[in-house]
Tab-separated table of C-alpha atoms in Angstrom:
chain	number	residue	atom	x	y	z
A	20	UNK	CA	-38.707	111.241	-142.586
A	21	UNK	CA	-35.853	110.521	-140.204
A	22	UNK	CA	-33.448	112.367	-142.452
A	23	UNK	CA	-35.797	115.377	-142.622
A	24	UNK	CA	-36.107	115.563	-138.843
A	25	UNK	CA	-32.317	115.392	-138.443
A	26	UNK	CA	-31.919	118.162	-140.993
A	27	UNK	CA	-34.541	120.426	-139.414
A	28	UNK	CA	-33.170	119.994	-135.900
A	29	UNK	CA	-29.576	120.465	-137.027
A	30	UNK	CA	-28.425	117.194	-135.490
A	31	UNK	CA	-25.717	116.757	-138.105
A	32	UNK	CA	-22.546	118.697	-137.303
A	33	UNK	CA	-21.757	121.693	-139.517
A	34	UNK	CA	-18.463	122.029	-141.375
A	35	UNK	CA	-15.738	123.749	-139.373
A	36	UNK	CA	-15.601	126.815	-141.630
A	37	UNK	CA	-19.377	127.261	-141.514
A	38	UNK	CA	-19.466	126.703	-137.761
A	39	UNK	CA	-16.749	129.342	-137.376
A	40	UNK	CA	-19.000	131.927	-139.048
A	41	UNK	CA	-21.903	130.949	-136.788
A	42	UNK	CA	-19.650	131.201	-133.740
A	43	UNK	CA	-18.449	134.654	-134.782
A	44	UNK	CA	-22.071	135.778	-135.074
A	45	UNK	CA	-22.740	134.392	-131.600
A	46	UNK	CA	-19.768	136.290	-130.199
A	47	UNK	CA	-20.982	139.559	-131.720
A	48	UNK	CA	-24.500	138.984	-130.398
A	49	UNK	CA	-23.160	137.946	-126.999
A	50	UNK	CA	-21.311	141.226	-126.560
A	51	UNK	CA	-24.464	143.265	-127.068
A	52	UNK	CA	-26.929	141.018	-125.230
A	53	UNK	CA	-24.724	140.432	-122.186
A	54	UNK	CA	-24.172	144.183	-121.739
A	55	UNK	CA	-27.909	144.920	-122.089
A	56	UNK	CA	-28.841	142.174	-119.622
A	57	UNK	CA	-26.255	143.314	-117.049
A	58	UNK	CA	-27.477	146.916	-117.277
A	59	UNK	CA	-31.106	145.792	-117.009
A	60	UNK	CA	-30.423	143.658	-113.938
A	61	UNK	CA	-28.537	146.479	-112.210
A	62	UNK	CA	-31.451	148.834	-112.875
A	63	UNK	CA	-34.030	146.285	-111.727
A	64	UNK	CA	-32.028	145.529	-108.588
A	65	UNK	CA	-31.872	149.247	-107.748
A	66	UNK	CA	-35.541	149.894	-108.511
A	67	UNK	CA	-36.571	146.958	-106.323
A	68	UNK	CA	-35.668	148.916	-103.180
A	69	UNK	CA	-37.887	151.824	-104.176
A	70	UNK	CA	-40.664	149.419	-105.158
A	71	UNK	CA	-40.399	147.687	-101.801
A	72	UNK	CA	-41.263	150.923	-99.983
A	73	UNK	CA	-44.519	151.345	-101.928
A	74	UNK	CA	-45.314	147.634	-102.185
A	75	UNK	CA	-48.825	146.421	-101.391
A	76	UNK	CA	-48.856	145.134	-97.793
A	77	UNK	CA	-50.642	142.006	-98.993
A	78	UNK	CA	-47.590	140.956	-100.980
A	79	UNK	CA	-45.255	138.686	-98.941
A	80	UNK	CA	-41.930	140.251	-97.928
A	81	UNK	CA	-40.073	137.346	-99.488
A	82	UNK	CA	-41.487	138.199	-102.941
A	83	UNK	CA	-39.024	141.040	-103.556
A	84	UNK	CA	-36.169	139.118	-101.953
A	85	UNK	CA	-36.624	136.311	-104.487
A	86	UNK	CA	-36.614	138.864	-107.299
A	87	UNK	CA	-33.286	140.258	-106.149
A	88	UNK	CA	-31.758	136.796	-106.023
A	89	UNK	CA	-32.953	136.258	-109.590
A	90	UNK	CA	-31.494	139.616	-110.725
A	91	UNK	CA	-28.089	138.784	-109.243
A	92	UNK	CA	-28.130	135.291	-110.741
A	93	UNK	CA	-28.927	136.484	-114.268
A	94	UNK	CA	-26.392	139.302	-113.948
A	95	UNK	CA	-23.722	136.730	-113.041
A	96	UNK	CA	-24.612	134.533	-116.030
A	97	UNK	CA	-24.475	137.535	-118.367
A	98	UNK	CA	-21.174	138.657	-116.827
A	99	UNK	CA	-19.482	135.305	-117.424
A	100	UNK	CA	-20.619	135.378	-121.063
A	101	UNK	CA	-19.404	138.971	-121.433
A	102	UNK	CA	-16.001	138.133	-119.946
A	103	UNK	CA	-15.567	135.131	-122.227
A	104	UNK	CA	-16.392	136.934	-125.492
A	105	UNK	CA	-14.305	139.968	-124.533
A	106	UNK	CA	-11.248	137.854	-123.676
A	107	UNK	CA	-11.712	135.574	-126.719
A	108	UNK	CA	-12.407	137.944	-129.630
A	109	UNK	CA	-13.603	136.430	-132.886
A	110	UNK	CA	-11.250	138.676	-134.881
A	111	UNK	CA	-8.222	136.944	-133.356
A	112	UNK	CA	-9.701	133.441	-133.458
A	113	UNK	CA	-8.796	132.755	-129.823
A	114	UNK	CA	-12.078	131.124	-128.903
A	115	UNK	CA	-13.012	127.451	-129.175
A	116	UNK	CA	-16.429	126.242	-130.266
A	117	UNK	CA	-16.845	124.026	-127.228
A	118	UNK	CA	-15.978	126.738	-124.690
A	119	UNK	CA	-18.162	129.320	-126.448
A	120	UNK	CA	-21.073	126.885	-126.603
A	121	UNK	CA	-20.694	126.130	-122.899
A	122	UNK	CA	-20.668	129.832	-121.985
A	123	UNK	CA	-23.727	130.560	-124.136
A	124	UNK	CA	-25.424	127.425	-122.774
A	125	UNK	CA	-24.934	128.617	-119.194
A	126	UNK	CA	-26.375	132.017	-120.085
A	127	UNK	CA	-29.403	130.651	-121.980
A	128	UNK	CA	-30.200	128.084	-119.304
A	129	UNK	CA	-30.008	130.768	-116.611
A	130	UNK	CA	-32.062	133.137	-118.776
A	131	UNK	CA	-34.768	130.512	-119.187
A	132	UNK	CA	-34.754	129.671	-115.468
A	133	UNK	CA	-34.925	133.392	-114.638
A	134	UNK	CA	-37.895	133.865	-116.965
A	135	UNK	CA	-39.758	130.972	-115.339
A	136	UNK	CA	-38.877	132.006	-111.787
A	137	UNK	CA	-39.803	135.690	-112.110
A	138	UNK	CA	-42.971	135.006	-114.095
A	139	UNK	CA	-44.216	132.403	-111.615
A	140	UNK	CA	-43.704	134.877	-108.788
A	141	UNK	CA	-45.725	137.414	-110.775
A	142	UNK	CA	-48.341	134.871	-111.838
A	143	UNK	CA	-48.886	133.927	-108.207
A	144	UNK	CA	-49.974	137.528	-107.623
A	145	UNK	CA	-52.264	137.402	-110.677
A	146	UNK	CA	-49.819	139.451	-112.761
A	147	UNK	CA	-48.929	138.954	-116.430
A	148	UNK	CA	-46.311	136.486	-117.693
A	149	UNK	CA	-44.688	138.978	-120.071
A	150	UNK	CA	-41.216	138.418	-118.619
A	151	UNK	CA	-41.369	134.754	-119.588
A	152	UNK	CA	-42.669	135.491	-123.087
A	153	UNK	CA	-40.138	138.264	-123.710
A	154	UNK	CA	-37.097	136.297	-122.562
A	155	UNK	CA	-38.164	133.121	-124.373
A	156	UNK	CA	-38.434	135.195	-127.540
A	157	UNK	CA	-34.909	136.447	-126.863
A	158	UNK	CA	-33.760	132.860	-126.432
A	159	UNK	CA	-35.407	131.840	-129.714
A	160	UNK	CA	-34.182	134.701	-131.891
A	161	UNK	CA	-30.746	135.943	-130.828
A	162	UNK	CA	-28.204	133.112	-130.815
A	163	UNK	CA	-27.234	130.784	-133.663
A	164	UNK	CA	-27.627	127.560	-131.711
A	165	UNK	CA	-28.489	124.321	-133.447
A	166	UNK	CA	-32.259	123.704	-133.145
A	167	UNK	CA	-31.694	120.323	-131.500
A	168	UNK	CA	-30.514	122.264	-128.422
A	169	UNK	CA	-32.522	125.492	-128.638
A	170	UNK	CA	-35.827	123.761	-129.400
A	171	UNK	CA	-35.196	121.347	-126.540
A	172	UNK	CA	-34.608	124.259	-124.140
A	173	UNK	CA	-37.692	126.125	-125.394
A	174	UNK	CA	-39.817	122.975	-125.088
A	175	UNK	CA	-38.626	122.192	-121.568
A	176	UNK	CA	-39.129	125.817	-120.498
A	177	UNK	CA	-42.671	126.033	-121.866
A	178	UNK	CA	-43.666	122.642	-120.449
A	179	UNK	CA	-42.229	123.324	-117.003
A	180	UNK	CA	-43.690	126.825	-116.854
A	181	UNK	CA	-47.138	125.555	-117.854
A	182	UNK	CA	-46.962	122.897	-115.133
A	183	UNK	CA	-45.983	125.494	-112.519
A	184	UNK	CA	-48.759	127.865	-113.600
A	185	UNK	CA	-51.285	125.080	-113.243
A	186	UNK	CA	-49.936	124.171	-109.792
A	187	UNK	CA	-49.707	127.747	-108.497
A	188	UNK	CA	-52.973	129.316	-109.641
A	189	UNK	CA	-54.483	127.228	-112.417
A	190	UNK	CA	-54.568	127.900	-116.158
A	191	UNK	CA	-57.360	129.783	-117.871
A	192	UNK	CA	-59.113	128.635	-121.013
A	193	UNK	CA	-57.555	131.512	-122.966
A	194	UNK	CA	-54.090	130.470	-121.840
A	195	UNK	CA	-54.770	126.894	-122.919
A	196	UNK	CA	-55.460	128.236	-126.413
A	197	UNK	CA	-52.773	130.920	-126.674
A	198	UNK	CA	-49.944	129.151	-124.879
A	199	UNK	CA	-49.464	126.302	-127.451
A	200	UNK	CA	-49.672	128.854	-130.270
A	201	UNK	CA	-46.887	130.895	-128.701
A	202	UNK	CA	-44.795	127.766	-128.211
A	203	UNK	CA	-45.166	126.673	-131.843
A	204	UNK	CA	-44.450	130.243	-133.012
A	205	UNK	CA	-41.226	130.429	-130.997
A	206	UNK	CA	-40.039	127.056	-132.279
A	207	UNK	CA	-40.736	127.993	-135.909
A	208	UNK	CA	-39.039	131.377	-135.523
A	209	UNK	CA	-36.010	129.738	-133.901
A	210	UNK	CA	-35.581	127.128	-136.628
A	211	UNK	CA	-36.265	129.587	-139.462
A	212	UNK	CA	-33.787	132.144	-138.184
A	213	UNK	CA	-31.078	129.539	-137.618
A	214	UNK	CA	-31.383	128.158	-141.138
A	215	UNK	CA	-31.605	131.610	-142.653
A	216	UNK	CA	-28.263	132.509	-141.109
A	217	UNK	CA	-26.883	129.051	-141.877
A	218	UNK	CA	-27.681	129.693	-145.528
A	219	UNK	CA	-25.861	133.032	-145.309
A	220	UNK	CA	-22.868	131.320	-143.667
A	221	UNK	CA	-22.712	128.672	-146.392
A	222	UNK	CA	-22.920	131.318	-149.099
A	223	UNK	CA	-20.155	133.279	-147.378
A	224	UNK	CA	-17.931	130.184	-147.337
A	225	UNK	CA	-18.665	129.519	-151.014
A	226	UNK	CA	-17.899	133.117	-151.953
A	227	UNK	CA	-14.674	133.014	-149.958
A	228	UNK	CA	-13.627	129.764	-151.626
A	229	UNK	CA	-14.443	131.191	-155.057
A	230	UNK	CA	-12.497	134.358	-154.291
A	231	UNK	CA	-9.513	132.316	-153.137
A	232	UNK	CA	-9.736	130.163	-156.255
A	233	UNK	CA	-9.835	133.222	-158.503
A	234	UNK	CA	-6.983	134.818	-156.574
A	235	UNK	CA	-4.915	131.647	-156.855
A	236	UNK	CA	-5.658	131.424	-160.588
A	237	UNK	CA	-4.578	135.033	-161.062
A	238	UNK	CA	-1.244	134.250	-159.389
A	239	UNK	CA	-0.573	130.908	-161.100
A	240	UNK	CA	0.804	130.104	-164.542
A	241	UNK	CA	-1.746	127.933	-166.339
A	242	UNK	CA	0.797	125.655	-168.064
A	243	UNK	CA	3.468	124.983	-165.473
A	244	UNK	CA	1.349	125.640	-162.331
A	245	UNK	CA	4.196	127.787	-161.020
A	246	UNK	CA	3.550	131.205	-159.533
A	247	UNK	CA	3.563	134.034	-162.090
A	248	UNK	CA	5.003	137.570	-162.171
A	249	UNK	CA	2.224	138.987	-160.011
A	250	UNK	CA	2.958	136.367	-157.369
A	251	UNK	CA	6.678	137.153	-157.653
A	252	UNK	CA	6.001	140.773	-156.685
A	253	UNK	CA	3.929	139.704	-153.679
A	254	UNK	CA	6.609	137.251	-152.585
A	255	UNK	CA	9.362	139.849	-153.056
A	256	UNK	CA	7.408	142.270	-150.872
A	257	UNK	CA	7.363	139.638	-148.132
A	258	UNK	CA	11.156	139.440	-148.359
A	259	UNK	CA	11.733	143.146	-147.679
A	260	UNK	CA	14.139	143.466	-144.755
A	261	UNK	CA	15.866	140.143	-145.403
A	262	UNK	CA	18.593	138.811	-147.680
A	263	UNK	CA	17.803	136.631	-150.669
A	264	UNK	CA	19.365	134.553	-153.389
A	265	UNK	CA	17.657	134.981	-156.763
A	266	UNK	CA	18.286	132.909	-159.894
A	267	UNK	CA	17.034	133.756	-163.382
A	268	UNK	CA	17.216	130.632	-165.543
A	269	UNK	CA	16.019	129.271	-168.868
A	270	UNK	CA	16.270	126.164	-171.034
A	271	UNK	CA	19.210	126.187	-173.417
A	272	UNK	CA	18.269	126.393	-177.109
A	273	UNK	CA	14.581	126.171	-176.234
A	274	UNK	CA	13.402	128.008	-179.335
A	275	UNK	CA	15.214	125.667	-181.712
A	276	UNK	CA	13.812	122.612	-179.894
A	277	UNK	CA	10.348	124.138	-179.968
A	278	UNK	CA	10.569	124.837	-183.694
A	279	UNK	CA	12.092	121.449	-184.498
A	280	UNK	CA	9.986	119.140	-182.339
A	281	UNK	CA	6.786	121.183	-182.038
A	282	UNK	CA	5.044	123.304	-179.454
A	283	UNK	CA	3.665	120.288	-177.624
A	284	UNK	CA	7.189	119.040	-176.977
A	285	UNK	CA	8.164	122.561	-175.931
A	286	UNK	CA	5.316	122.671	-173.419
A	287	UNK	CA	6.403	119.327	-172.023
A	288	UNK	CA	9.918	120.679	-171.499
A	289	UNK	CA	8.567	123.744	-169.709
A	290	UNK	CA	6.428	121.630	-167.396
A	291	UNK	CA	9.268	119.189	-166.776
A	292	UNK	CA	11.727	121.954	-165.864
A	293	UNK	CA	9.135	123.607	-163.601
A	294	UNK	CA	8.607	120.374	-161.667
A	295	UNK	CA	12.345	119.877	-161.210
A	296	UNK	CA	12.794	123.415	-159.854
A	297	UNK	CA	9.801	122.994	-157.546
A	298	UNK	CA	11.093	119.708	-156.227
A	299	UNK	CA	14.409	121.226	-155.213
A	300	UNK	CA	13.538	124.802	-154.249
A	301	UNK	CA	9.914	124.527	-153.154
A	302	UNK	CA	6.709	125.572	-154.881
A	303	UNK	CA	6.413	128.980	-153.202
A	304	UNK	CA	9.958	129.928	-154.304
A	305	UNK	CA	9.646	129.197	-158.039
A	306	UNK	CA	8.077	131.527	-160.610
A	307	UNK	CA	7.553	131.501	-164.360
A	308	UNK	CA	8.904	134.836	-165.493
A	309	UNK	CA	7.978	134.515	-169.151
A	310	UNK	CA	8.522	132.152	-172.093
A	311	UNK	CA	11.089	129.600	-170.960
A	312	UNK	CA	12.473	131.899	-168.255
A	313	UNK	CA	12.029	131.042	-164.590
A	314	UNK	CA	12.957	132.804	-161.387
A	315	UNK	CA	13.924	131.045	-158.186
A	316	UNK	CA	13.913	133.276	-155.120
A	317	UNK	CA	14.846	131.925	-151.693
A	318	UNK	CA	16.225	133.312	-148.424
A	319	UNK	CA	19.967	133.713	-148.822
A	320	UNK	CA	21.981	130.522	-148.422
A	321	UNK	CA	25.720	129.791	-148.755
A	322	UNK	CA	26.972	129.465	-152.336
A	323	UNK	CA	28.014	125.856	-151.681
A	324	UNK	CA	24.504	124.876	-150.628
A	325	UNK	CA	22.980	126.613	-153.621
A	326	UNK	CA	25.397	124.855	-155.970
A	327	UNK	CA	24.349	121.506	-154.479
A	328	UNK	CA	20.736	122.244	-155.310
A	329	UNK	CA	21.673	123.136	-158.874
A	330	UNK	CA	23.617	119.885	-159.250
A	331	UNK	CA	20.562	117.956	-158.026
A	332	UNK	CA	18.478	119.686	-160.691
A	333	UNK	CA	21.018	118.729	-163.348
A	334	UNK	CA	20.983	115.157	-162.123
A	335	UNK	CA	17.178	115.022	-162.309
A	336	UNK	CA	17.196	116.391	-165.876
A	337	UNK	CA	19.798	113.920	-167.139
A	338	UNK	CA	20.146	114.069	-170.930
A	339	UNK	CA	16.664	115.526	-171.591
A	340	UNK	CA	17.894	119.110	-171.961
A	341	UNK	CA	20.277	121.631	-170.395
A	342	UNK	CA	19.688	124.968	-168.720
A	343	UNK	CA	21.655	128.054	-167.784
A	344	UNK	CA	21.177	130.538	-164.988
A	345	UNK	CA	22.402	133.708	-163.382
A	346	UNK	CA	22.215	134.607	-159.699
A	347	UNK	CA	22.000	137.838	-157.743
A	348	UNK	CA	22.418	138.035	-153.984
A	349	UNK	CA	21.780	140.730	-151.402
A	350	UNK	CA	19.463	142.493	-149.004
A	351	UNK	CA	15.970	143.549	-150.029
A	352	UNK	CA	15.364	147.102	-148.836
A	353	UNK	CA	12.217	147.932	-150.777
A	354	UNK	CA	10.061	146.851	-153.715
A	355	UNK	CA	12.197	149.071	-155.927
A	356	UNK	CA	15.011	146.509	-155.578
A	357	UNK	CA	13.150	143.866	-157.604
A	358	UNK	CA	14.185	145.175	-161.012
A	359	UNK	CA	17.789	145.509	-159.839
A	360	UNK	CA	17.907	141.887	-158.643
A	361	UNK	CA	16.475	140.653	-161.950
A	362	UNK	CA	18.864	142.785	-164.038
A	363	UNK	CA	21.914	141.553	-162.098
A	364	UNK	CA	20.770	137.947	-162.472
A	365	UNK	CA	20.125	138.539	-166.175
A	366	UNK	CA	23.692	139.787	-166.646
A	367	UNK	CA	25.032	136.579	-165.132
A	368	UNK	CA	22.633	134.480	-167.236
A	369	UNK	CA	23.921	135.995	-170.473
A	370	UNK	CA	27.470	135.504	-169.274
A	371	UNK	CA	26.693	131.804	-168.760
A	372	UNK	CA	25.280	131.650	-172.299
A	373	UNK	CA	28.413	133.231	-173.740
A	374	UNK	CA	30.615	130.793	-171.853
A	375	UNK	CA	29.001	127.765	-173.468
A	376	UNK	CA	25.654	127.377	-171.678
A	377	UNK	CA	24.685	124.519	-169.333
A	378	UNK	CA	25.926	126.371	-166.268
A	379	UNK	CA	24.788	128.747	-163.501
A	380	UNK	CA	26.855	131.796	-162.627
A	381	UNK	CA	26.397	134.065	-159.684
A	382	UNK	CA	27.820	136.824	-157.582
A	383	UNK	CA	29.085	134.291	-155.024
A	384	UNK	CA	28.751	131.015	-156.952
A	385	UNK	CA	31.504	130.290	-159.440
A	386	UNK	CA	29.526	127.815	-161.567
A	387	UNK	CA	27.590	124.623	-161.432
A	388	UNK	CA	27.622	122.534	-164.575
């Protein structure tokens, strides 16, 4: 039972990604609601002067004065919420959950106090309590606030307002019947709406995670876990406007080893070589181009530094196998340059093969063996 109550009231903190979606919804709702409330309060404040002229003489002069104070107060609370959400847009992620919650909390607390204050003034003159009911419904249905807070505010508001009604002019039998029904209705609506949107937020997070997983799978080689050709194109596009060093490399005599020792051994060599390249050049810079061919693409570095990295790869491999490579270097001006970089590196790779393999040749590197 305790667990059920905690779940219904939302006492347990939501995951950060889910809470972010809820906060974004609150920011969108805050923009609209704060503007509407500010406009309404300006209109009500203006109308109050005309109403005062035609007001029943039996109504105390202070009655309208108290209304104006309430209008200004609610306008101020709506204005601070409006300023916060406009200066901390959800699209740019500049807001913080704590600050947003505080701003919304100030607005909702003021809204509830306004509803009680105005409605008690009206109830004293035997008028309806529609302002209280309308604004409490707004409180219950608009913002994605955890029920532990929203239900508490609704409960306190209803209890305090009922006590004031009883003190000011008494409570009718009809109100004693209808009032608890309205309270229970608002609480149920508040909880139901929160969990309906919470379900949507969770589904959105799951869909996003699935989409990211599928996207990552589409850009990753299943065997070596390196990025594939599609990822190479995306990475090359990111490098437009900068200079790069690209190496096309493969395992020497891979086909003969694969035929002699079996495909399983060949796969192990491919995975082993991929891990060595990743360890030295970084995961995001290494790509499986096809078969036993790999591409390493990094921001341009001096030939000496690149040769040192190649020597570290050779040291890590030891006597397991050898590899050859060819390098191309230059500025990336557009996506059309990709094929040119690969062709130039391929020329150097075949030159390394002709010169006895187990070496890397480049346009600035002499060799690393």
